[in-house]
Amino acid sequence: MSEKLNTSHTAPPFRPRPAPAQSDAIPSSSPAFGTPVHPIRPQKPVQPLKPSILPVQLPPATLRPLAFRTFTKKHNLTLTSSALQTFAAFIGKHCGVAWREDGLAERILDDIAKSWKKNGGGVIVPGEGEDLKNILRNIESSLSEGKSAPQNVLNRQGSFVFGAQNLRDESITPGELPGVLSRDHSQGSLGLSTLEVDDDDDEDDNDNDQTRDPRQWLKVIGAFEQPRLMYNWTQKHFELIGRPPSLLPDPTQKTHLFRHRYNLIHQRLLRNESFQTSTVGASRTSTLQRSSSIMTTAQQAYKLTPIANLLGRSGSNHLILGLLTISPTGALTISDLTGSIALDIGHARPVPEGGAWFTPGMVVLVDGMYEEEGSAVGPAVGADAGIGGTIGGKFIGFSVGGPPCERRDVTLGVGSNGAGNLSAGAGFGWVDFLGVGSERGSGTKMRRLEQRTLKRGSAHNPTEGRGRMVIMGEVDLASANVLQAMKKILGVYAAEPSDESPMIFVLMGNFARYAVMAGGGSGGSIEYKEYFDSLATALSDYPSVLQSATFIFVPGDNDPWASAFSAGAATALPRASIPDIFTSRVKRAFATANAEADSSGGERVQGKAIWSTNPARITLFGPAQEVVLFRDDMTGRLLRNSLTFRPLNGGASSETACEIPESTVASKNSVQAKVSIEIDIDAAVETAESHLPAAKTRGSSGTTVTADLVAARRLVKTILDQGYLSPFPLSIRPVLWDYSGALQLYPLPSALVLMDPEAPAFAITYEGCHVMNPGPLVTDTRRGVAQWMEYDARTRRGKTREIRF
């Protein structure tokens, strides 16, 4: 009876299911046998046999012209001999004698090239490897009579559901299905962004509070979190370094640091139009006229000469690319991957005149003449020709210039109009430099999302909106004036609506005037924690700003723990963030503000404080925008270590190597006409856009504004041409060898925040990269005035703002 009661009260979902009928049940009309529950599946009709194709043995030399036209001319890929042999055997087997007449081979090669690029393959296609075998296996399964079978077009979600349903009935793994790939595999191979993006372009589908906030697609990448890539010179692409990083790496990594810098600049030069030789024959180049055409003949192209090739060519002119160094004997030398040679700049001129800095540790272009040792005078006593790779003699430089910069869209292979259109030229668009997706994998989609989100957030007031970034530099928390000025600035933005306030606040050190825990005037660790406690108290007065913004803190050389042993001197780059022991009160202030916002209801992106490294990178909408944050006393270091060139008037040498005479600035055109040089002057610096503080224009004469503008352009051109944030010897500015990739500016970022307290505040655009220096928040020369930088992500331009407190 109990069993019956238990059975009757059992919930329907938990009742035992009836046993399924046997799949091999035999039907019978006899009552003694039960009829099967499920009807018998009808047998599948016999498929007609595919017409056979007679395989042929196709010689690789016969297929070479077609493969070259498809892979090299159309897809910018290079085939190896083993790959060509593999393709010849594959096409001869599946296409037969009709491979040429029906165009089957060309279509198959085109499909292989497209699949290779989609899977993130390199520029060179090797014949061996599992990647190529998988591509050929997938294409082989879809061939019918040498042609690709038509495939159904599935949407993004339906394709995965369809594949999952098939796997329930058939014993086939996802790897065996050529058309079904998992989500992780497809995104990893194509370099897609890990951010969740809806494919629908309709604005109404994403019209909610959470997706309206652009901070949903904001990511801060520290220097120690950035992917470590190395440029492979032989295969012409970037490779991920598999070896784990270390603070005490092998000494060979020091050599790799400079080798990587040189290879990046060298390949950048070779892709420049000025260094490319025309492919037009000599018979046709003689009839070409330069005039207004952009065509470059073979006689107009520059050619780089390795230093080792200077031997035996005394008295001839050459253009060399090398690293400026100081030899153990104190002489200035220039080195490349083949050797080094003494450099004589007694008669050299900088290019452009007064437009860039040149210090040891920089990679430069030098045009001059090689002079063998003992050709003009007798050999010097104690000459060390040939020792340690040093070439005997010296190289007399006539002009010294930096390597020309390369725009971001050219590096990534994106159209110059900024709309995300892919160009036909070569580039590194498939490389994921920051771990947020590649440009060709997700750049177009993220850029479309960026335009929709930022345009909607700024519909009411074009000068305001969520796309703004507030940058404050040299925030000395030990000063009462700095805290008072910060409260004034936060009060201005707190008065704005939450959906129109800035999305990012960047506070850059030094957060203490003197080195902490090094006997400085700012005290020890207890006093340093009190500084941030005072900052937390000031931030708590503006909960609306904390709820709707992300605060990013970038340390300086005086901040712990690096300042404990550096005493305020230059520390090793990149440097770690401020320890959590000092920032607990600031984090508590954000937690309290977010708790108050959550109690009011509604879904929103919470405000937070991020303690980042120096340098740090901000990515907005994946690869669409990249902003680099860097704090360094760059100008002072350039002043102390720059090279001195002979004055133009032939008189006594100048007092300082960095002084720019007013005559040089006023009569720049006449000076350039007198100096005979072989390197074109960069016109982008002359037309660079600049937004200088209005107070300096009102309080100073026109000459002061011109001097500040020239100094700003000089600093910007030097850093961006080098493509490196610390172009100095390791003895002057130490660098962690395994993390030197975090200092690279390749490709150029969308914006660079170079916080230099010794340089005037500026905002200049050079080669598509907007460089800003907010300057100190409060200066001693202008009391009662606070200045900061405001960057707009929509226009990608910054401007200096001031307020009295």
CSV table of C-alpha atoms in Angstrom, one decimal, residues 373-381:
chain,number,residue,atom,x,y,z
A,373,GLU,CA,91.8,54.9,-41.8
A,374,GLY,CA,95.1,56.3,-43.1
A,375,SER,CA,93.7,57.6,-46.4
A,376,ALA,CA,94.0,61.3,-45.5
A,377,VAL,CA,96.4,61.1,-42.6
A,378,GLY,CA,98.6,58.4,-41.1
A,379,PRO,CA,97.1,55.7,-38.9
A,380,ALA,CA,96.4,56.8,-35.3
A,381,VAL,CA,98.4,55.3,-32.5
